[in-house]
Tab-separated table of C-alpha atoms and ligand atoms in Angstrom:
chain	number	residue	atom	x	y	z
A	1	UNK	CA	17.159	-4.739	46.069
A	2	UNK	CA	16.121	-7.591	47.342
A	3	UNK	CA	15.035	-5.439	50.685
A	4	UNK	CA	13.290	-3.457	48.848
A	5	UNK	CA	10.804	-1.153	51.053
A	6	UNK	CA	7.767	1.088	49.624
A	7	UNK	CA	8.313	4.297	48.930
A	8	UNK	CA	7.216	7.476	51.122
A	9	UNK	CA	4.668	8.379	48.408
A	10	UNK	CA	3.329	5.812	45.522
A	11	UNK	CA	1.288	7.806	42.588
A	12	UNK	CA	-1.012	6.072	41.437
A	13	UNK	CA	-1.165	5.111	37.325
A	14	UNK	CA	-3.913	7.379	35.557
A	15	UNK	CA	-5.880	6.435	32.969
A	16	UNK	CA	-4.358	6.556	29.357
A	17	UNK	CA	-0.339	6.822	31.091
A	18	UNK	CA	2.402	5.176	29.800
A	19	UNK	CA	5.027	3.042	31.915
A	20	UNK	CA	7.774	5.789	31.223
A	21	UNK	CA	5.333	9.182	33.213
A	22	UNK	CA	4.038	7.303	35.674
A	23	UNK	CA	8.089	5.981	36.785
A	24	UNK	CA	8.836	9.319	36.087
A	25	UNK	CA	6.307	10.678	38.508
A	26	UNK	CA	7.251	7.505	40.873
A	27	UNK	CA	10.638	9.189	40.540
A	28	UNK	CA	10.319	13.088	41.506
A	29	UNK	CA	7.198	13.018	43.977
A	30	UNK	CA	9.991	11.091	46.067
A	31	UNK	CA	13.357	13.756	45.709
A	32	UNK	CA	15.137	11.031	43.173
A	33	UNK	CA	15.937	12.173	39.689
A	34	UNK	CA	13.540	10.118	36.735
A	35	UNK	CA	17.183	9.027	34.541
A	36	UNK	CA	18.829	7.936	38.177
A	37	UNK	CA	16.032	5.388	39.109
A	38	UNK	CA	15.794	3.930	35.860
A	39	UNK	CA	18.939	3.384	36.407
A	40	UNK	CA	18.639	1.841	40.124
A	41	UNK	CA	15.844	-0.247	38.706
A	42	UNK	CA	17.794	-1.787	36.196
A	43	UNK	CA	14.989	-0.735	34.222
A	44	UNK	CA	17.351	1.505	31.985
A	45	UNK	CA	19.349	0.753	29.114
A	46	UNK	CA	18.073	-2.160	26.962
A	47	UNK	CA	15.074	-2.845	28.651
A	48	UNK	CA	13.550	0.587	28.971
A	49	UNK	CA	10.794	-0.600	26.312
A	50	UNK	CA	9.967	-4.974	27.618
A	51	UNK	CA	10.685	-4.119	31.272
A	52	UNK	CA	11.029	-7.526	32.525
A	53	UNK	CA	8.991	-9.002	34.656
A	54	UNK	CA	11.032	-8.197	37.571
A	55	UNK	CA	11.211	-4.941	37.538
A	56	UNK	CA	7.288	-4.369	37.559
A	57	UNK	CA	7.260	-6.445	40.972
A	58	UNK	CA	9.951	-4.613	42.088
A	59	UNK	CA	7.671	-1.886	40.855
A	60	UNK	CA	4.621	-2.897	42.664
A	61	UNK	CA	6.628	-3.508	45.864
A	62	UNK	CA	8.214	-0.263	45.898
A	63	UNK	CA	4.243	1.441	45.016
A	64	UNK	CA	2.423	-0.512	47.751
A	65	UNK	CA	-0.004	-1.639	44.276
A	66	UNK	CA	-0.961	-5.009	42.776
A	67	UNK	CA	1.809	-5.739	39.606
A	68	UNK	CA	-2.197	-5.941	37.298
A	69	UNK	CA	-2.233	-2.652	38.051
A	70	UNK	CA	0.422	-1.682	36.595
A	71	UNK	CA	0.103	-4.089	32.991
A	72	UNK	CA	-1.521	-1.920	31.646
A	73	UNK	CA	0.859	1.023	31.470
A	74	UNK	CA	3.558	-1.708	29.447
A	75	UNK	CA	0.246	-2.755	27.325
A	76	UNK	CA	0.255	0.488	25.066
A	77	UNK	CA	3.671	0.464	24.649
A	78	UNK	CA	5.137	-2.940	23.799
A	79	UNK	CA	3.579	-2.763	20.115
A	80	UNK	CA	6.427	-1.745	18.288
A	81	UNK	CA	9.952	-2.976	18.320
A	82	UNK	CA	13.029	-1.403	20.074
A	83	UNK	CA	14.513	1.025	17.122
A	84	UNK	CA	10.345	2.534	17.121
A	85	UNK	CA	10.832	3.531	20.481
A	86	UNK	CA	11.467	6.354	20.940
A	87	UNK	CA	14.748	6.965	23.889
A	88	UNK	CA	15.263	8.606	27.274
A	89	UNK	CA	16.382	12.313	26.911
A	90	UNK	CA	18.969	13.994	29.031
A	91	UNK	CA	16.333	14.040	31.812
A	92	UNK	CA	15.346	10.730	31.787
A	93	UNK	CA	11.843	11.528	30.509
A	94	UNK	CA	10.889	9.526	27.146
A	95	UNK	CA	7.864	10.169	25.466
A	96	UNK	CA	6.431	12.904	24.659
A	97	UNK	CA	3.340	15.106	26.284
A	98	UNK	CA	-0.015	16.641	24.720
A	99	UNK	CA	-0.311	19.911	26.253
A	100	UNK	CA	-4.394	20.449	25.995
A	101	UNK	CA	-3.838	16.744	28.615
A	102	UNK	CA	-1.266	18.292	30.840
A	103	UNK	CA	-3.198	21.376	31.298
A	104	UNK	CA	-7.312	19.042	32.087
A	105	UNK	CA	-4.970	17.608	34.417
A	106	UNK	CA	-3.900	20.996	35.991
A	107	UNK	CA	-7.467	21.960	36.655
A	108	UNK	CA	-7.754	19.208	38.143
A	109	UNK	CA	-5.295	19.048	40.538
A	110	UNK	CA	-3.603	16.367	38.786
A	111	UNK	CA	0.018	15.327	38.441
A	112	UNK	CA	0.951	16.894	34.220
A	113	UNK	CA	1.260	13.003	32.798
A	114	UNK	CA	1.942	11.651	29.523
A	115	UNK	CA	0.944	8.792	27.351
A	116	UNK	CA	1.727	5.274	26.779
A	117	UNK	CA	1.639	5.764	23.133
A	118	UNK	CA	4.023	8.482	22.884
A	119	UNK	CA	6.473	6.386	23.444
A	120	UNK	CA	6.583	5.364	19.765
A	121	UNK	CA	8.916	7.222	17.813
A	122	UNK	CA	6.129	7.274	15.058
A	123	UNK	CA	3.697	8.287	17.401
A	124	UNK	CA	2.984	12.686	17.396
A	125	UNK	CA	-0.074	12.891	18.276
A	126	UNK	CA	-2.611	12.600	21.391
A	127	UNK	CA	-4.854	9.966	21.175
A	128	UNK	CA	-7.759	12.262	22.707
A	129	UNK	CA	-6.776	15.120	21.573
A	130	UNK	CA	-5.944	14.903	18.129
A	131	UNK	CA	-3.103	17.630	18.847
A	132	UNK	CA	0.372	17.611	18.662
A	133	UNK	CA	2.595	15.777	21.177
A	134	UNK	CA	5.274	18.553	22.687
A	135	UNK	CA	8.632	17.342	22.811
A	136	UNK	CA	10.177	15.693	26.507
A	137	UNK	CA	13.990	16.953	25.419
A	138	UNK	CA	13.016	20.676	27.043
A	139	UNK	CA	10.247	20.272	29.400
A	140	UNK	CA	11.160	19.089	32.778
A	141	UNK	CA	9.245	17.299	35.200
A	142	UNK	CA	8.757	19.814	38.626
A	143	UNK	CA	7.536	19.608	41.668
A	144	UNK	CA	5.041	22.545	42.894
A	145	UNK	CA	2.732	22.888	45.463
A	146	UNK	CA	-0.239	21.474	42.818
A	147	UNK	CA	1.141	18.567	42.366
A	148	UNK	CA	4.191	17.661	39.225
A	149	UNK	CA	4.158	19.928	36.077
A	150	UNK	CA	6.418	19.422	32.855
A	151	UNK	CA	8.027	23.054	33.262
A	152	UNK	CA	9.282	25.224	29.631
A	153	UNK	CA	11.662	26.961	29.475
A	154	UNK	CA	10.410	29.626	30.245
A	155	UNK	CA	9.268	28.607	33.444
A	156	UNK	CA	6.015	28.058	32.497
A	157	UNK	CA	4.218	24.963	32.801
A	158	UNK	CA	3.454	23.423	29.325
A	159	UNK	CA	-0.176	23.642	28.424
A	160	UNK	CA	-0.782	26.949	29.791
A	161	UNK	CA	-0.830	28.970	26.983
A	162	UNK	CA	-1.929	28.397	23.506
A	163	UNK	CA	0.029	25.570	22.826
A	164	UNK	CA	-2.245	22.940	20.911
A	165	UNK	CA	-0.765	22.583	17.276
A	166	UNK	CA	-3.257	21.325	15.182
A	167	UNK	CA	-2.109	18.288	13.271
A	168	UNK	CA	-1.910	17.690	9.139
A	169	UNK	CA	-4.795	15.258	7.805
A	170	UNK	CA	-1.666	13.310	6.400
A	171	UNK	CA	-0.235	13.264	9.342
A	172	UNK	CA	-2.438	11.914	11.059
A	173	UNK	CA	-2.992	9.251	8.945
A	174	UNK	CA	-0.041	7.550	8.663
A	175	UNK	CA	0.305	7.514	12.450
A	176	UNK	CA	-2.922	5.148	12.476
A	177	UNK	CA	-1.890	3.300	9.654
A	178	UNK	CA	1.027	2.297	11.336
A	179	UNK	CA	-0.329	2.085	14.697
A	180	UNK	CA	-3.297	-0.141	13.569
A	181	UNK	CA	-0.488	-1.728	11.851
A	182	UNK	CA	1.825	-2.870	14.364
A	183	UNK	CA	-1.551	-4.275	16.048
A	184	UNK	CA	-1.737	-6.892	12.740
A	185	UNK	CA	-4.154	-4.530	10.480
A	186	UNK	CA	-4.416	-4.191	7.143
A	187	UNK	CA	-3.738	-0.357	6.216
A	188	UNK	CA	-6.703	-0.748	4.044
A	189	UNK	CA	-8.104	0.307	0.478
A	190	UNK	CA	-6.068	3.770	0.096
A	191	UNK	CA	-3.130	2.361	0.420
A	192	UNK	CA	-0.846	0.599	-1.768
A	193	UNK	CA	-0.273	-2.011	0.282
A	194	UNK	CA	-2.307	-4.353	2.165
A	195	UNK	CA	-0.111	-5.929	4.328
A	196	UNK	CA	0.907	-4.541	7.535
A	197	UNK	CA	4.240	-6.015	8.258
A	198	UNK	CA	5.206	-5.479	4.369
A	199	UNK	CA	3.365	-1.826	4.963
A	200	UNK	CA	6.035	-1.572	8.200
A	201	UNK	CA	9.412	-2.911	6.464
A	202	UNK	CA	8.824	-0.327	3.655
A	203	UNK	CA	8.675	2.488	6.300
A	204	UNK	CA	11.823	1.153	7.633
A	205	UNK	CA	13.518	1.657	3.682
A	206	UNK	CA	11.579	4.993	3.068
A	207	UNK	CA	12.422	7.015	6.150
A	208	UNK	CA	15.939	7.549	5.617
A	209	UNK	CA	15.190	9.239	2.371
A	210	UNK	CA	13.171	11.176	2.737
A	211	UNK	CA	15.541	12.723	5.141
A	212	UNK	CA	18.013	12.641	3.040
A	213	UNK	CA	19.068	16.053	2.221
A	214	UNK	CA	22.674	15.918	0.242
A	215	UNK	CA	24.449	18.900	0.921
A	216	UNK	CA	23.036	22.845	0.474
A	217	UNK	CA	19.959	20.622	-0.042
A	218	UNK	CA	16.762	20.708	2.148
A	219	UNK	CA	15.350	16.979	2.589
A	220	UNK	CA	12.313	15.852	1.181
A	221	UNK	CA	10.110	16.195	3.986
A	222	UNK	CA	10.705	19.796	4.601
A	223	UNK	CA	8.487	20.314	1.679
A	224	UNK	CA	5.843	19.131	4.382
A	225	UNK	CA	6.476	21.657	7.210
A	226	UNK	CA	3.046	23.669	7.877
A	227	UNK	CA	4.572	25.354	10.719
A	228	UNK	CA	5.970	28.532	10.275
A	229	UNK	CA	9.394	30.008	10.592
A	230	UNK	CA	9.926	27.610	8.304
A	231	UNK	CA	13.247	26.376	7.362
A	232	UNK	CA	14.507	26.629	11.101
A	233	UNK	CA	15.706	23.904	13.220
A	234	UNK	CA	15.760	21.275	9.655
A	235	UNK	CA	16.566	17.884	10.307
A	236	UNK	CA	18.916	15.888	6.934
A	237	UNK	CA	20.111	12.644	6.682
A	238	UNK	CA	23.366	12.483	4.602
A	239	UNK	CA	23.234	10.407	1.081
A	240	UNK	CA	25.184	7.505	2.772
A	241	UNK	CA	23.007	7.359	6.111
A	242	UNK	CA	19.647	7.232	4.191
A	243	UNK	CA	19.853	3.085	5.710
A	244	UNK	CA	19.395	3.551	8.907
A	245	UNK	CA	15.295	3.652	9.379
A	246	UNK	CA	13.810	4.293	11.645
A	247	UNK	CA	15.677	4.945	14.348
A	248	UNK	CA	17.129	8.076	12.551
A	249	UNK	CA	14.821	9.169	13.736
A	250	UNK	CA	15.855	9.058	17.600
A	251	UNK	CA	16.442	12.639	19.451
A	252	UNK	CA	14.983	14.265	16.672
A	253	UNK	CA	12.001	17.291	17.815
A	254	UNK	CA	8.239	16.239	16.759
A	255	UNK	CA	8.115	18.688	14.329
A	256	UNK	CA	10.940	16.552	12.244
A	257	UNK	CA	8.514	13.338	13.169
A	258	UNK	CA	5.352	14.916	12.217
A	259	UNK	CA	7.186	15.852	8.377
A	260	UNK	CA	8.617	12.601	7.871
A	261	UNK	CA	4.691	11.140	8.795
A	262	UNK	CA	3.861	13.685	6.418
A	263	UNK	CA	6.069	12.442	4.011
A	264	UNK	CA	5.917	8.523	3.999
A	265	UNK	CA	2.150	9.224	3.419
A	266	UNK	CA	2.794	10.696	0.435
A	267	UNK	CA	4.899	7.566	-0.959
A	268	UNK	CA	2.927	5.281	0.668
A	269	UNK	CA	-0.489	6.198	-0.003
A	270	UNK	CA	-2.965	5.727	-3.180
A	271	UNK	CA	-2.590	9.524	-5.481
A	272	UNK	CA	-6.154	8.848	-5.410
A	273	UNK	CA	-6.429	9.607	-1.571
A	274	UNK	CA	-3.506	11.825	-0.923
A	275	UNK	CA	-4.191	15.009	1.385
A	276	UNK	CA	-2.747	17.743	2.655
A	277	UNK	CA	-1.121	21.152	0.891
A	278	UNK	CA	1.561	19.088	-1.052
A	279	UNK	CA	-0.402	16.539	-2.435
A	280	UNK	CA	-3.268	20.153	-3.913
A	281	UNK	CA	-0.283	22.638	-4.990
A	282	UNK	CA	2.085	19.306	-6.956
A	283	UNK	CA	-1.359	17.700	-8.255
A	284	UNK	CA	-0.176	14.387	-7.963
A	285	UNK	CA	-4.313	12.966	-6.387
A	286	UNK	CA	-5.253	13.902	-9.886
A	287	UNK	CA	-1.488	13.364	-12.465
A	288	UNK	CA	-1.913	10.572	-14.859
A	289	UNK	CA	0.567	8.378	-13.297
A	290	UNK	CA	1.100	7.519	-9.473
A	291	UNK	CA	5.191	8.582	-9.982
A	292	UNK	CA	4.647	12.064	-8.617
A	293	UNK	CA	5.789	12.289	-4.707
A	294	UNK	CA	8.635	9.191	-6.034
A	295	UNK	CA	9.548	11.660	-8.448
A	296	UNK	CA	10.152	14.924	-6.514
A	297	UNK	CA	11.724	12.198	-3.743
A	298	UNK	CA	14.462	11.379	-6.638
A	299	UNK	CA	14.894	14.734	-7.685
A	300	UNK	CA	15.224	16.349	-3.409
A	301	UNK	CA	17.442	13.157	-3.293
A	302	UNK	CA	20.300	14.225	-6.042
A	303	UNK	CA	22.683	12.046	-8.072
A	304	UNK	CA	24.443	9.854	-4.254
A	305	UNK	CA	21.267	9.557	-3.065
A	306	UNK	CA	18.978	7.959	-6.612
A	307	UNK	CA	22.319	5.496	-5.956
A	308	UNK	CA	21.536	4.658	-3.109
A	309	UNK	CA	17.757	4.407	-3.519
A	310	UNK	CA	18.111	1.862	-6.009
A	311	UNK	CA	19.854	0.084	-4.152
A	312	UNK	CA	16.930	-0.704	-1.520
A	313	UNK	CA	14.524	-1.030	-3.872
A	314	UNK	CA	15.160	-4.424	-3.722
A	315	UNK	CA	13.632	-4.425	-0.052
A	316	UNK	CA	10.972	-2.959	-1.497
A	317	UNK	CA	7.421	-4.248	-2.393
A	318	UNK	CA	6.808	-4.116	-6.389
A	319	UNK	CA	3.765	-1.493	-5.567
A	320	UNK	CA	6.574	1.744	-4.807
A	321	UNK	CA	9.826	-0.054	-6.262
A	322	UNK	CA	7.317	0.399	-9.811
A	323	UNK	CA	7.431	4.409	-9.147
A	324	UNK	CA	10.381	4.449	-7.651
A	325	UNK	CA	12.280	3.002	-10.675
A	326	UNK	CA	10.643	4.996	-13.382
A	327	UNK	CA	10.659	7.959	-10.578
A	328	UNK	CA	14.621	7.430	-10.661
A	329	UNK	CA	15.259	6.638	-14.671
A	330	UNK	CA	12.925	9.855	-15.373
A	331	UNK	CA	15.243	12.059	-13.522
A	332	UNK	CA	18.634	10.485	-14.713
A	333	UNK	CA	17.026	10.782	-18.056
A	334	UNK	CA	16.719	14.390	-16.889
A	335	UNK	CA	20.235	14.943	-15.324
A	336	UNK	CA	21.912	13.873	-17.917
A	337	UNK	CA	19.330	16.060	-20.783
A	338	UNK	CA	21.079	18.519	-18.415
A	339	UNK	CA	23.865	18.037	-18.576
A	340	UNK	CA	24.535	16.998	-21.871
A	341	UNK	CA	23.020	20.912	-22.288
A	342	UNK	CA	25.716	21.665	-19.645
A	343	UNK	CA	28.552	21.083	-22.080
A	344	UNK	CA	27.603	21.840	-25.094
A	345	UNK	CA	26.719	25.771	-23.607
A	346	UNK	CA	30.681	25.561	-22.029
A	347	UNK	CA	31.698	24.695	-25.142
A	348	UNK	CA	29.815	26.955	-27.067
A	349	UNK	CA	31.777	29.903	-24.179
A	350	UNK	CA	35.091	28.471	-25.072
A	351	UNK	CA	34.858	28.956	-28.474
A	352	UNK	CA	33.815	32.715	-28.159
A	353	UNK	CA	36.709	32.655	-25.029
A	354	UNK	CA	39.135	31.958	-27.960
A	355	UNK	CA	40.802	35.201	-28.651
A	356	UNK	CA	41.504	36.810	-32.201
A	357	UNK	CA	45.874	35.669	-33.127
A	358	UNK	CA	45.930	39.665	-33.400
A	359	UNK	CA	44.876	41.274	-29.807
A	360	UNK	CA	47.570	39.142	-28.552
A	361	UNK	CA	50.174	40.791	-26.467
A	362	UNK	CA	53.111	39.826	-23.704
A	363	UNK	CA	53.718	41.217	-20.617
A	364	UNK	CA	55.149	44.681	-20.513
A	365	UNK	CA	58.721	44.701	-19.870
A	366	UNK	CA	59.181	41.438	-21.815
B	1	ZN	ZN1	-5.045	15.118	24.695
């Protein structure tokens, strides 16, 4: 590694591009798999999110670019910690691509590329077009005579068709608030919390619960799904896995990540600032108390999940723990009433099942 020579061809970084996109393009242009290239560079595994200055120096030598030109590629994705960063997929690609950006790049005779922001687990939309990223899991970065293209399983380049799916306002709001908190900005008056660090910590605590799906049930986050084919590819955690935090989203689809963001928005926004279909249909925005989304979450979680959440309440600030406690108590009370009713019904049925003595017959032959 000490005698590095420049590679035969090195693309220049595109404005807004992330390090994962540029290094993947550098590799594929030189006939190397992105995963193998990252391994060779020492940029895989633990060092992937915050490349060391040595990795950047090697990349600069390989690409004949000044190190200063590579710094903006890193800055965009370095704001969040390791657990919040997307892990590379099996092909060594990391992040998510905007179909419109890729279509525009192809029209300008450039390679397909993706942003540094998309390397964050809770970033799901293009900063320019606000449409949903395409996950890189199904895409292959392929050389074509016109440049590199992210190819779909149908062998069509990404962005060739109408693929820019609109995103819900609740998803965009939560995404923007989290991104702002990573930069130290207060979320603003529309949120139940004002301290950036507290909001990020609350996201870590609550995310497992919005994804929690007791056996045979859908997760709370699924109630926020706006795409057709509802119920397909639903991801859920068991109650015992609720405490894994944001990292539990690793490997999950952009759709699942959008649903989780919308669910978090319901729990973290002031009721008066709630947006989206779910908030309107349920009346959470106009209810007389602020427990609505927490009540729904407590019902979704079931008894086991509620017990887990109750154990995590001390990690939540009072503005969230208050409505959560009240909602858990409401759900437990409802459960107790239902249980008592069930017991009474079972007893009543048992009384009806007692047969009159005269009706009793021994089986034939005894
Ligand atoms: Zn875009």
